[in-house]
CSV table of C-alpha atoms and ligand atoms in Angstrom, one decimal:
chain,number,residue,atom,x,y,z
A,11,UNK,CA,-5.2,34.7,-78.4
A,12,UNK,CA,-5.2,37.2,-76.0
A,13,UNK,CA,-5.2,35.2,-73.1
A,14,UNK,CA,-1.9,34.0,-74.7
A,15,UNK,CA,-0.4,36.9,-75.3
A,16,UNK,CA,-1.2,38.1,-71.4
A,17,UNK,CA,0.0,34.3,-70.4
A,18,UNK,CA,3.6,34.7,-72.4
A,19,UNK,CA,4.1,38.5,-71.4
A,20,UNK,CA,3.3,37.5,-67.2
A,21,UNK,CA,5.9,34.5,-67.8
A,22,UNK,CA,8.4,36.8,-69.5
A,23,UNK,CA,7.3,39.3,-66.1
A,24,UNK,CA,8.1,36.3,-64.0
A,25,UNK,CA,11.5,36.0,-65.6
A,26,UNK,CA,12.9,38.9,-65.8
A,27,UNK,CA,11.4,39.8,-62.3
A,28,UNK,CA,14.0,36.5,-61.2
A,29,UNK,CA,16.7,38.6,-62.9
A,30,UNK,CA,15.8,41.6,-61.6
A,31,UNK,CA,16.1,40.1,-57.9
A,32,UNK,CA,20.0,39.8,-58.2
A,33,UNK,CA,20.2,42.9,-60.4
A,34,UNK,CA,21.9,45.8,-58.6
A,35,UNK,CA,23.2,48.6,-59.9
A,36,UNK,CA,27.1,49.6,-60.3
A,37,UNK,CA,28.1,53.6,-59.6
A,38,UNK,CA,31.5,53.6,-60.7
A,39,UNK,CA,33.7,57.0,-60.4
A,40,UNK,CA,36.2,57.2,-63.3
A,41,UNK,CA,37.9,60.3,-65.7
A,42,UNK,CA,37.4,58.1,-69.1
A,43,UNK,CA,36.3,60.7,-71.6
A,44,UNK,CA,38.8,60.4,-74.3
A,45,UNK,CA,37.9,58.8,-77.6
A,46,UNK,CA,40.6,55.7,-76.6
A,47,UNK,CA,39.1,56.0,-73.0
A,48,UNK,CA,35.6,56.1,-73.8
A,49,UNK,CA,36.0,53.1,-75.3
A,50,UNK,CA,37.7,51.1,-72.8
A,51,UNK,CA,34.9,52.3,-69.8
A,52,UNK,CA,32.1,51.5,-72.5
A,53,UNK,CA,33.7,47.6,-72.5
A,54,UNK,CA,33.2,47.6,-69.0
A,55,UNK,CA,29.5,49.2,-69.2
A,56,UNK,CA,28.7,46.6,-71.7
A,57,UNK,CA,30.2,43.5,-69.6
A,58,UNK,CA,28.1,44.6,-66.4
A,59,UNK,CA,24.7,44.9,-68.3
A,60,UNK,CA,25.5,41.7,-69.9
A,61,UNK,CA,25.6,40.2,-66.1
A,62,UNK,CA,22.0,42.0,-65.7
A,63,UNK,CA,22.9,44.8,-63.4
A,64,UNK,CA,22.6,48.4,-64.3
A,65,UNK,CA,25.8,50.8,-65.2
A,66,UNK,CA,25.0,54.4,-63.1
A,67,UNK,CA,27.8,56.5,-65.3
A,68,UNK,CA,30.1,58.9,-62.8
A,69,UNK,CA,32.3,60.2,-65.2
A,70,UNK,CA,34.2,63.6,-64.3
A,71,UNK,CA,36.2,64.9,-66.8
A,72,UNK,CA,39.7,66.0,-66.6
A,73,UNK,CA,43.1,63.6,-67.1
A,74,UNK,CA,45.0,62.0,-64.6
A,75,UNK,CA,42.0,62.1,-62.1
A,76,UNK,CA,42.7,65.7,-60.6
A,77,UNK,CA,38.8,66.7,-60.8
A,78,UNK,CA,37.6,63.3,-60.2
A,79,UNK,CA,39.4,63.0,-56.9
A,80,UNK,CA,38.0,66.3,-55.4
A,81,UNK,CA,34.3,65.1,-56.4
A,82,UNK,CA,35.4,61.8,-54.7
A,83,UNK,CA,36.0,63.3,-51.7
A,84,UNK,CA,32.8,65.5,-51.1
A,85,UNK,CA,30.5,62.3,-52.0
A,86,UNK,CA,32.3,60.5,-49.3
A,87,UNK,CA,32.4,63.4,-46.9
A,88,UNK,CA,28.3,62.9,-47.5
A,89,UNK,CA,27.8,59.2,-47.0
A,90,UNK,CA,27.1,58.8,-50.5
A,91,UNK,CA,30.1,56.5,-52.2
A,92,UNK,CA,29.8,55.1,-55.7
A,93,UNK,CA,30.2,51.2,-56.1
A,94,UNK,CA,33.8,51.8,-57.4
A,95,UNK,CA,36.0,54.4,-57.8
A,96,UNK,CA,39.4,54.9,-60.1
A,97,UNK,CA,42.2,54.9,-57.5
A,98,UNK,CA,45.5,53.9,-57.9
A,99,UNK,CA,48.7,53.3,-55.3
A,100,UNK,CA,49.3,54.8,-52.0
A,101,UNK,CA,46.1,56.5,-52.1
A,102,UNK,CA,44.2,53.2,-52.0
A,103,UNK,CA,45.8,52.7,-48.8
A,104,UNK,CA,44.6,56.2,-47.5
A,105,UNK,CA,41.0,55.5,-48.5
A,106,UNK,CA,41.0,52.3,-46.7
A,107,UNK,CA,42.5,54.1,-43.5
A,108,UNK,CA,39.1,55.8,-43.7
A,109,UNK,CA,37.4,53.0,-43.1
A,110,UNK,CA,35.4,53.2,-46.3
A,111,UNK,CA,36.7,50.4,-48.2
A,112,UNK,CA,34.9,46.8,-48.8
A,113,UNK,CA,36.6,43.6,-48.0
A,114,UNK,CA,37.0,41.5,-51.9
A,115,UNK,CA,38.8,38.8,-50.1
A,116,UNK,CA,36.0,36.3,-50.9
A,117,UNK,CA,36.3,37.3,-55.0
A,118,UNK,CA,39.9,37.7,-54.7
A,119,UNK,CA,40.5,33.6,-53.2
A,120,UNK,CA,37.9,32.8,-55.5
A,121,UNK,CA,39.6,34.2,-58.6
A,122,UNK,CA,42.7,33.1,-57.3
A,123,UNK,CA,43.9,37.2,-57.7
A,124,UNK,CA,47.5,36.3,-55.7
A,125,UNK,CA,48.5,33.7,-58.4
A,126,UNK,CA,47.1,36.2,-61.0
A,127,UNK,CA,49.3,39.2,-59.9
A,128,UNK,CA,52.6,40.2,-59.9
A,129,UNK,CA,53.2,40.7,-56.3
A,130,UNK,CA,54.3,44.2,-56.8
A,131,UNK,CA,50.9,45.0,-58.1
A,132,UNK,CA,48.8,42.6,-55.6
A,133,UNK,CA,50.2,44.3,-52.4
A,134,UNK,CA,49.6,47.8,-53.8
A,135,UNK,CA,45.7,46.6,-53.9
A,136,UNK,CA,45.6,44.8,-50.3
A,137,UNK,CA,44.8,46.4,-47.0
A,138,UNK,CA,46.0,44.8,-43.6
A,139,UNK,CA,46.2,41.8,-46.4
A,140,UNK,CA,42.7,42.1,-47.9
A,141,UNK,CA,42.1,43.0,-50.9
A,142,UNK,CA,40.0,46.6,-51.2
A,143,UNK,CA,40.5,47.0,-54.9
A,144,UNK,CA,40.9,45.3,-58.6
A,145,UNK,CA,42.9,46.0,-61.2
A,146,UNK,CA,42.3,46.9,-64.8
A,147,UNK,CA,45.7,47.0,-66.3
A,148,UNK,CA,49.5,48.6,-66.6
A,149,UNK,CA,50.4,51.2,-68.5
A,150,UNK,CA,53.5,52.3,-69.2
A,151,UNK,CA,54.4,56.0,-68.7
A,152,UNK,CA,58.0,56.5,-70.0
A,153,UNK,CA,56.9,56.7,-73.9
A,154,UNK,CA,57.6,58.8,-76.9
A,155,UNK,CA,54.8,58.9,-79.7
A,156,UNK,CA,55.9,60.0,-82.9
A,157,UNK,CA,54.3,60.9,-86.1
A,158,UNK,CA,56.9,59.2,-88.4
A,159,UNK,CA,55.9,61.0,-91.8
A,160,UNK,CA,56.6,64.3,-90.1
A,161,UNK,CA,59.8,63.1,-88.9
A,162,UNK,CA,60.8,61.9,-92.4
A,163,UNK,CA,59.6,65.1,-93.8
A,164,UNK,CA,61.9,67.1,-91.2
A,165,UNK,CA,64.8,64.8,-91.9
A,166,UNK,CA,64.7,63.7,-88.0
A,167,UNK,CA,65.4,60.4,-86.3
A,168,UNK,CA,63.6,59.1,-83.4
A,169,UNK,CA,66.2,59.8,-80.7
A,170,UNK,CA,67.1,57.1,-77.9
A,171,UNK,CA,68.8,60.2,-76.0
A,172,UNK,CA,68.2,63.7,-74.7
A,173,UNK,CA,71.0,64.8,-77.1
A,174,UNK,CA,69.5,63.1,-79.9
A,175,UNK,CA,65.8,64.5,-78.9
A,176,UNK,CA,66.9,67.9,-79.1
A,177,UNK,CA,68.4,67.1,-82.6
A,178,UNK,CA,65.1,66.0,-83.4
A,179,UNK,CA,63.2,68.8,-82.0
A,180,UNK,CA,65.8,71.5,-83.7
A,181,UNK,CA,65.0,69.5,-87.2
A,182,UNK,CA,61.4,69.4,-86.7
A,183,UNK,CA,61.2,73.4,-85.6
A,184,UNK,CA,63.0,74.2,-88.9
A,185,UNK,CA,60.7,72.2,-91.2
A,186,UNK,CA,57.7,74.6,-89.6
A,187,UNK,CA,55.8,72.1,-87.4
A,188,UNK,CA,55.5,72.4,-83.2
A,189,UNK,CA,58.1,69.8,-82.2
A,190,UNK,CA,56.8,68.3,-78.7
A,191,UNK,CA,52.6,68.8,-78.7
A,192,UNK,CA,52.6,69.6,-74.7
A,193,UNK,CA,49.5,70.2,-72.5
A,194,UNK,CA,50.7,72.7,-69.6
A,195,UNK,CA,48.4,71.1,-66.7
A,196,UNK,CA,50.5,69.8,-63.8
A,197,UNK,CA,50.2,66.3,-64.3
A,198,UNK,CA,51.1,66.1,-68.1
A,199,UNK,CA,54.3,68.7,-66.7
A,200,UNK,CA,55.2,65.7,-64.3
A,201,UNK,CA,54.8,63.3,-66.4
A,202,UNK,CA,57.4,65.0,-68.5
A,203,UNK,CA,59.5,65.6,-66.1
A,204,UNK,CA,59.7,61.9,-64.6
A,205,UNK,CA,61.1,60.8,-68.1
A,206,UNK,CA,63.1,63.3,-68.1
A,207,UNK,CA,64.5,62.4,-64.2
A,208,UNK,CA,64.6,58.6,-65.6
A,209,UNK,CA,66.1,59.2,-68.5
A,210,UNK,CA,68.8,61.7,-67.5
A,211,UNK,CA,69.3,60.0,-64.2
A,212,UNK,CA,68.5,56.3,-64.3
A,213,UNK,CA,66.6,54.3,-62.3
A,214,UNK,CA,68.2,54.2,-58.9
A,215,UNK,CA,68.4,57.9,-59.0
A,216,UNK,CA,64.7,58.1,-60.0
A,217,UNK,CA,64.1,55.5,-57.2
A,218,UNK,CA,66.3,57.8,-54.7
A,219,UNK,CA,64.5,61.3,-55.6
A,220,UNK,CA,60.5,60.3,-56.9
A,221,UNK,CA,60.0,57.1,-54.2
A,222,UNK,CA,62.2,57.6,-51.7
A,223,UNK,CA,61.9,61.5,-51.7
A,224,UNK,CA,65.4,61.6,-50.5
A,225,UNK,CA,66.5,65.0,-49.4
A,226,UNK,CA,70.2,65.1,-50.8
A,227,UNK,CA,69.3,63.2,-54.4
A,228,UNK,CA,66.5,66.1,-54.7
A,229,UNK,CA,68.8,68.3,-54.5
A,230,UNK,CA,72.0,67.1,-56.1
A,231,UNK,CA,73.8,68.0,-59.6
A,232,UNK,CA,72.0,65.1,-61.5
A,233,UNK,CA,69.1,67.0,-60.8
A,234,UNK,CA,69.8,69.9,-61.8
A,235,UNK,CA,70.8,68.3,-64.8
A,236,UNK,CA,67.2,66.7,-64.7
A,237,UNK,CA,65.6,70.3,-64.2
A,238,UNK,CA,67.6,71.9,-67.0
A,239,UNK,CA,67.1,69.1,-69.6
A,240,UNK,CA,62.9,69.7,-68.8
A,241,UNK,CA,62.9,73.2,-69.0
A,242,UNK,CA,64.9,73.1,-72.6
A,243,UNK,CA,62.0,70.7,-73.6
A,244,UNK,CA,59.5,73.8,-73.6
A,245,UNK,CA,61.4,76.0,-76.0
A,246,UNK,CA,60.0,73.5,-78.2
A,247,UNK,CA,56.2,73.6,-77.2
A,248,UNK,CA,53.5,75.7,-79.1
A,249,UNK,CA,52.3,78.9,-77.1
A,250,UNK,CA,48.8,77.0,-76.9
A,251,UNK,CA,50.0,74.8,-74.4
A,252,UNK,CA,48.6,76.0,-70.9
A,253,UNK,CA,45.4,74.4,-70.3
A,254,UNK,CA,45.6,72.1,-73.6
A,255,UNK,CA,44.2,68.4,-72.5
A,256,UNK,CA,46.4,65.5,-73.0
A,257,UNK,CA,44.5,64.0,-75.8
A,258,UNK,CA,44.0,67.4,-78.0
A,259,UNK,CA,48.2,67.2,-77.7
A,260,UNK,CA,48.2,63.7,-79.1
A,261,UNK,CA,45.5,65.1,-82.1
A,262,UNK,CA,48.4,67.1,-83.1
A,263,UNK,CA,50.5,64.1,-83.8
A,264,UNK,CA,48.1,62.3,-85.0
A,265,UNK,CA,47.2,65.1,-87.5
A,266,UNK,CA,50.8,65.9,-88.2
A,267,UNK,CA,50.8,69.4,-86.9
A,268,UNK,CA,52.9,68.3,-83.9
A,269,UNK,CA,56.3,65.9,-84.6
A,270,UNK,CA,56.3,64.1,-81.0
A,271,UNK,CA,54.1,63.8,-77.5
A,272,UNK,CA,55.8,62.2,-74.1
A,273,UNK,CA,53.1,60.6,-72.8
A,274,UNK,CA,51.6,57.0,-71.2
A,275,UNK,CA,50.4,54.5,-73.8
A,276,UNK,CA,46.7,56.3,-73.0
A,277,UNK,CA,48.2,57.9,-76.2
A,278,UNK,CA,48.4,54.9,-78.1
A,279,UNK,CA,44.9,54.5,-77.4
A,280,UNK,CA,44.1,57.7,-79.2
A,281,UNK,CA,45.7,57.1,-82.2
A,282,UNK,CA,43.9,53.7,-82.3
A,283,UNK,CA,40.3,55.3,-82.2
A,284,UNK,CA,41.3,57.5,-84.7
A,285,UNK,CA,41.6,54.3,-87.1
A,286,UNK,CA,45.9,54.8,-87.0
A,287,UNK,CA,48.0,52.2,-87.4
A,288,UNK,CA,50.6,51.6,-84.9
A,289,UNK,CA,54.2,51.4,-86.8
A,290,UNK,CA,52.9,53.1,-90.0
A,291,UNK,CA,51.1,55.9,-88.8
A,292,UNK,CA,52.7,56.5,-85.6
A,293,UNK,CA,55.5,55.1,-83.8
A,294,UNK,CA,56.2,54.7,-80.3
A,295,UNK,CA,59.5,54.2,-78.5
A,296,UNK,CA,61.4,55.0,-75.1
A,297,UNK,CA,61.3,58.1,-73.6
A,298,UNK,CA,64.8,58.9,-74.1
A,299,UNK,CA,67.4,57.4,-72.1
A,300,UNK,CA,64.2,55.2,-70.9
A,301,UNK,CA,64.5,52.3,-72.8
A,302,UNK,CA,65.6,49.6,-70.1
A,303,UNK,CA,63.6,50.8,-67.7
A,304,UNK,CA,59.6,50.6,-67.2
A,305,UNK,CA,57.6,53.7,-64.9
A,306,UNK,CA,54.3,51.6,-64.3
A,307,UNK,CA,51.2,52.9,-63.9
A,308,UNK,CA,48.2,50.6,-62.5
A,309,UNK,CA,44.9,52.0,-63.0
A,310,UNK,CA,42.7,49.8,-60.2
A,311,UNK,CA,39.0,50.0,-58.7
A,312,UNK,CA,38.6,50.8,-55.3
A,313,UNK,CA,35.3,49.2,-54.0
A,314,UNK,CA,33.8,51.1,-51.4
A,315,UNK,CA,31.4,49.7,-48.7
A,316,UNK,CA,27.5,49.2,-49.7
A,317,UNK,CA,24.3,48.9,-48.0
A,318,UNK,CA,22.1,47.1,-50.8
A,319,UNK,CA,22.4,43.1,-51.0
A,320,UNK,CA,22.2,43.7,-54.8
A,321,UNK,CA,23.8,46.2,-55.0
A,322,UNK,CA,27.3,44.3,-53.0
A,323,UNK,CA,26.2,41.4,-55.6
A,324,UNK,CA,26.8,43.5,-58.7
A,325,UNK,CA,29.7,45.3,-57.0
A,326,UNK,CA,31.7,41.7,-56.4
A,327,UNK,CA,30.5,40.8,-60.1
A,328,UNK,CA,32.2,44.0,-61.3
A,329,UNK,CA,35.2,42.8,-59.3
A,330,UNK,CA,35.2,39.6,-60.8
A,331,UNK,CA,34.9,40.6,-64.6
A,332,UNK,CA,37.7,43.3,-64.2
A,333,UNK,CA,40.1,40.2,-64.2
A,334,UNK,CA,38.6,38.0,-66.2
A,335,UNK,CA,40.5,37.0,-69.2
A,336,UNK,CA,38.4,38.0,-71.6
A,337,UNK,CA,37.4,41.9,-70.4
A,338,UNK,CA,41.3,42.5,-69.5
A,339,UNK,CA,41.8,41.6,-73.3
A,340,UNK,CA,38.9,43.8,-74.7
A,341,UNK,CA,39.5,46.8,-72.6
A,342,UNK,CA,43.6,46.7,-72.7
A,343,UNK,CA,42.9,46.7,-76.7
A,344,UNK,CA,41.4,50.0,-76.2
A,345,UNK,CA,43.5,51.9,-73.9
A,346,UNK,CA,46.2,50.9,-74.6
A,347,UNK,CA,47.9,49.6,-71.7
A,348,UNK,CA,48.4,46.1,-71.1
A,349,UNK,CA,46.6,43.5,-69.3
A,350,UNK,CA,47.9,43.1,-65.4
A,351,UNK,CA,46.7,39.7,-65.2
A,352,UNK,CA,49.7,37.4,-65.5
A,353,UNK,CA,49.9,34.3,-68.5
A,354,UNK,CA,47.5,36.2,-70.9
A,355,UNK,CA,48.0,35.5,-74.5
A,356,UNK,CA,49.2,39.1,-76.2
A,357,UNK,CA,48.0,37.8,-79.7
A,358,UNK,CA,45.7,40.3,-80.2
A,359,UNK,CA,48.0,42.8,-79.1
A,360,UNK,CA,50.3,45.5,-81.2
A,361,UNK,CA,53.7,45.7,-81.3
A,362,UNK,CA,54.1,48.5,-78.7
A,363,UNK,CA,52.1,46.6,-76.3
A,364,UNK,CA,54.3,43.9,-76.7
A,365,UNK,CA,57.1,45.7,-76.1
A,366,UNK,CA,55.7,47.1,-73.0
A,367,UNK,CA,54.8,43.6,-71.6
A,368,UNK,CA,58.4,42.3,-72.2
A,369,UNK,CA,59.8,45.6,-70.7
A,370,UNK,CA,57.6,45.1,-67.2
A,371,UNK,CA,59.0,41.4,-66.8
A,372,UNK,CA,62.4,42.4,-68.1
A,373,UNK,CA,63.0,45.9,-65.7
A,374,UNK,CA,61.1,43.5,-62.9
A,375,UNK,CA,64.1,41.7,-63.5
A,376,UNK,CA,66.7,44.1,-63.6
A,377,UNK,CA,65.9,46.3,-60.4
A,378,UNK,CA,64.5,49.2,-63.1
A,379,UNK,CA,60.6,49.0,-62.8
A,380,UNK,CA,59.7,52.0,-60.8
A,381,UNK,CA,56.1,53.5,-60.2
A,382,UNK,CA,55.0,56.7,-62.0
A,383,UNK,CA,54.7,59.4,-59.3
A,384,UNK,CA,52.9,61.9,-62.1
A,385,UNK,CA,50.1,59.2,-61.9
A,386,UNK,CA,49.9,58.4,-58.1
A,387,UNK,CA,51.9,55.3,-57.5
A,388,UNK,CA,54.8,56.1,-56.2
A,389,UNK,CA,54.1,59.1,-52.8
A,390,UNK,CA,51.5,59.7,-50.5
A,391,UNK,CA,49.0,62.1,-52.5
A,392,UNK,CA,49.9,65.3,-50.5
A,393,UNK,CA,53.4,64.8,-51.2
A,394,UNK,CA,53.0,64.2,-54.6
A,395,UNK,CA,51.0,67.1,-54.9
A,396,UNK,CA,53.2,69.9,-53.8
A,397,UNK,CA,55.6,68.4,-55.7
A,398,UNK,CA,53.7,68.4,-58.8
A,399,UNK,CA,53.2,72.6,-58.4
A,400,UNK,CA,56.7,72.9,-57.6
A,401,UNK,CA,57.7,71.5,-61.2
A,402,UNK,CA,55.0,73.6,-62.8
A,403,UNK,CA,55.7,76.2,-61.2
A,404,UNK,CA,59.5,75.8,-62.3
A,405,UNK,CA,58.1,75.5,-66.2
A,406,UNK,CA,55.7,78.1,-66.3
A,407,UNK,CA,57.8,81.0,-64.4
A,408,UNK,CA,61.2,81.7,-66.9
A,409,UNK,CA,63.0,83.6,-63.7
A,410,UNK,CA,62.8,80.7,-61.4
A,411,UNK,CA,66.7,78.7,-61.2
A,412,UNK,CA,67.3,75.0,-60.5
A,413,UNK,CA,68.4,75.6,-57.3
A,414,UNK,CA,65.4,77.7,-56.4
A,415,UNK,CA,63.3,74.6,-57.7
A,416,UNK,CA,65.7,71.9,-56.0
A,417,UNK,CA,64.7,73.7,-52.5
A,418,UNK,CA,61.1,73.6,-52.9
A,419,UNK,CA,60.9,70.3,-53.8
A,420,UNK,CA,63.1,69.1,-50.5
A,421,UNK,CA,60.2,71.4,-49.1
A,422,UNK,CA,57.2,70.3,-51.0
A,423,UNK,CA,58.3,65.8,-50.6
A,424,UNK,CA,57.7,66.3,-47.2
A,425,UNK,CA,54.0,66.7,-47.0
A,426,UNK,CA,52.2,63.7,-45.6
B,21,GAL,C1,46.1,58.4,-65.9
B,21,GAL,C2,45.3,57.1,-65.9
B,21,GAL,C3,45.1,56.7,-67.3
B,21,GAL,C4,44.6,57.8,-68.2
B,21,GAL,C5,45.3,59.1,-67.9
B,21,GAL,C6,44.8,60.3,-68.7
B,21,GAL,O1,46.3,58.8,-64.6
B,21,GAL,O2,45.9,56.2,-65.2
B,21,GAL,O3,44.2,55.6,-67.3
B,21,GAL,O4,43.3,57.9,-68.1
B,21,GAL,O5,45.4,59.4,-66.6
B,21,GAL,O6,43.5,60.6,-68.3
């Protein structure tokens, strides 16, 4: 009997010690710490063990990928690069300037990626024409989240304009609740603003001013329309904005304490942990202004370059699962973007997400899908950094004009 036991437990040994040979282990660099984000990272935990490799955790706090980026750099800077790393747009192209990036061409012809992808997205991911990094899925940023039985209670509609939002907002302020729940970090600022700039402005001006970083549409009378429009928007925040995270803003909708959040469809994936149901217990519609047009917003895995045989293994499995069917379904269902892989059946899918995915083909269409530059897809990073402190900076300090603004963002959009 004992014999056995040893004979069965050396065979198991033998087996797993076969597994273990291709095992590696995965480091993967992301800012997923939100109930709705949580969730989506743990699907992709949970689809790497099941592929018998180990999940290291490199989670660093803070939305949008501001912290996250810094630590990036100084583990670089030290030879000591995760597996994978949450970087989206023009900075994947810096990274891979470095030199640092690994060649996925091999997974990429293998899961047929260029038939997969729209274009748009595919040459966003490719450096020199090889691919350096997979996709996870789009998210829309130009959405308003609404908590509809606050809005009833108020007597508001959900507006489709900037005129009608302020109607809303007035409403909402006189039935006692915090119309717009607002976190005062610079990305969630920008991330106003850019609705506000595509909403106001449209989309060739948006495509003029936030891609092109044209001097004369950054400073022009639409936008100091745009810049006048945002700045209204915070006489109807709480004075407990500064600092507030992204997802406590979107509790306050969800608890009713807020009437309305501009945000990405992250959002959505708040309200969904929190068991609501999308069209009942929260709606979400167009930024205002927005509704024909479609500010994308990619989230993608740059794969760095490895030492470790089993280690590379597990890193091209990771790249391989992000796009297969069945994890772009799982995970999209969390966050609450959509997938990015083309031909996947939505049935799963809520209405909003729906929505979205006709919006991306339709505004592909019509010349109105732009890239979010609040979430790094549109300028090079530096660029988009100054620019960001110049429209906080424009928010937070009440003396500073339009004009002043309009000049330092000419200034700031020229950082490379
Ligand atoms: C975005 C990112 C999203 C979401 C959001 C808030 O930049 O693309 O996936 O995580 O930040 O953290």
């Amino acid at each position: 009997m004992a014999m056995k036991r040893i004979s069965l437990s050396l065979a198991a040994a033998g087996l797993l010690g076969a597994t273990l040979a291709h095992a590696g282990e995965v480091e993967v660099l992301h800012w997923w710490t939100s109930g709705g984000e949580a969730k989506a990272a743990a699907e992709l935990k949970a689809t790497m063990q099941k592929k018998g490799h180990s999940w290291k955790d490199f989670a660093v706090a803070g939305g949008g990928g501001d912290a996250a980026m810094t630590v990036l750099k100084s583990r670089v800077v030290s030879g000591n690069a995760p597996a994978a790393a949450q970087i989206k747009g023009p900075s994947i192209q810096e990274w891979a300037r470095e030199g640092v990036l690994a060649n996925m061409d091999s997974v990429a012809k293998a899961e047929k990626w260029d038939e997969l992808l729209p274009k748009v997205v595919a040459d966003g991911l490719k450096y020199k024409g090889n691919y350096v990094a997979a996709p996870v899925n789009v998210h829309r940023v130009n959405w308003l989240w609404a908590n509809p039985a606050v809005f009833q209670k108020a007597g508001a509609k959900l507006p489709t304009t900037w005129d009608e939002f302020f109607v809303a907002a007035e409403a909402l302020k006189k039935a006692g609740v915090i119309p717009v729940a607002h976190g005062g970090q610079n990305w969630q600022d920008f991330t106003t603003f850019e609705s506000v700039a595509l909403g106001v402005g449209g989309a060739d001006f948006y495509k003029k001013a936030m891609v092109q970083l044209d001097p004369a549409t950054l400073k022009s009378p639409t936008m100091q329309t745009v810049l006048e429009t945002f700045k209204k928007v915070k006489g109807y925040t709480d004075k407990n904005a500064p600092g507030r995270d992204w997802n406590l803003a979107t509790a306050m909708v969800i608890k009713g304490e807020a009437g309305m959040q501009l945000m990405g469809d992250w959002a959505k994936g708040e309200f969904i942990a929190a068991g609501k149901v999308p069209g009942k217990d929260f709606a979400c519609v167009a930024a205002p202004g927005t509704a024909k047009s479609f500010t994308y917003n990619v989230d993608s895995f740059a794969l760095f370059q490895l030492k470790d045989p089993a280690n590379q293994k597990a890193q091209q499995d990771l790249a391989a699962a992000i796009m297969s069917p069945e994890f772009q379904e799982v995970f999209n269902l969390n966050k609450g973007s959509i997938p990015v892989r083309l031909g996947m059946k939505l049935d799963k899918f809520d209405d909003c997400a729906k929505t979205s995915a006709a919006d991306f083909v339709a505004s592909n269409k019509a010349g109105s899908l732009v890239p979010s530059i609040a979430h790094g897809m549109a300028v090079p990073s530096a660029a988009e950094g100054a620019m960001k402190d110049v429209v906080s900076q424009f928010w937070n300090d009440d003396k500073m004009t339009a004009a002043a603004a309009m000049d330092k963002l000419v200034a700031a959009a020229k950082n490379k």
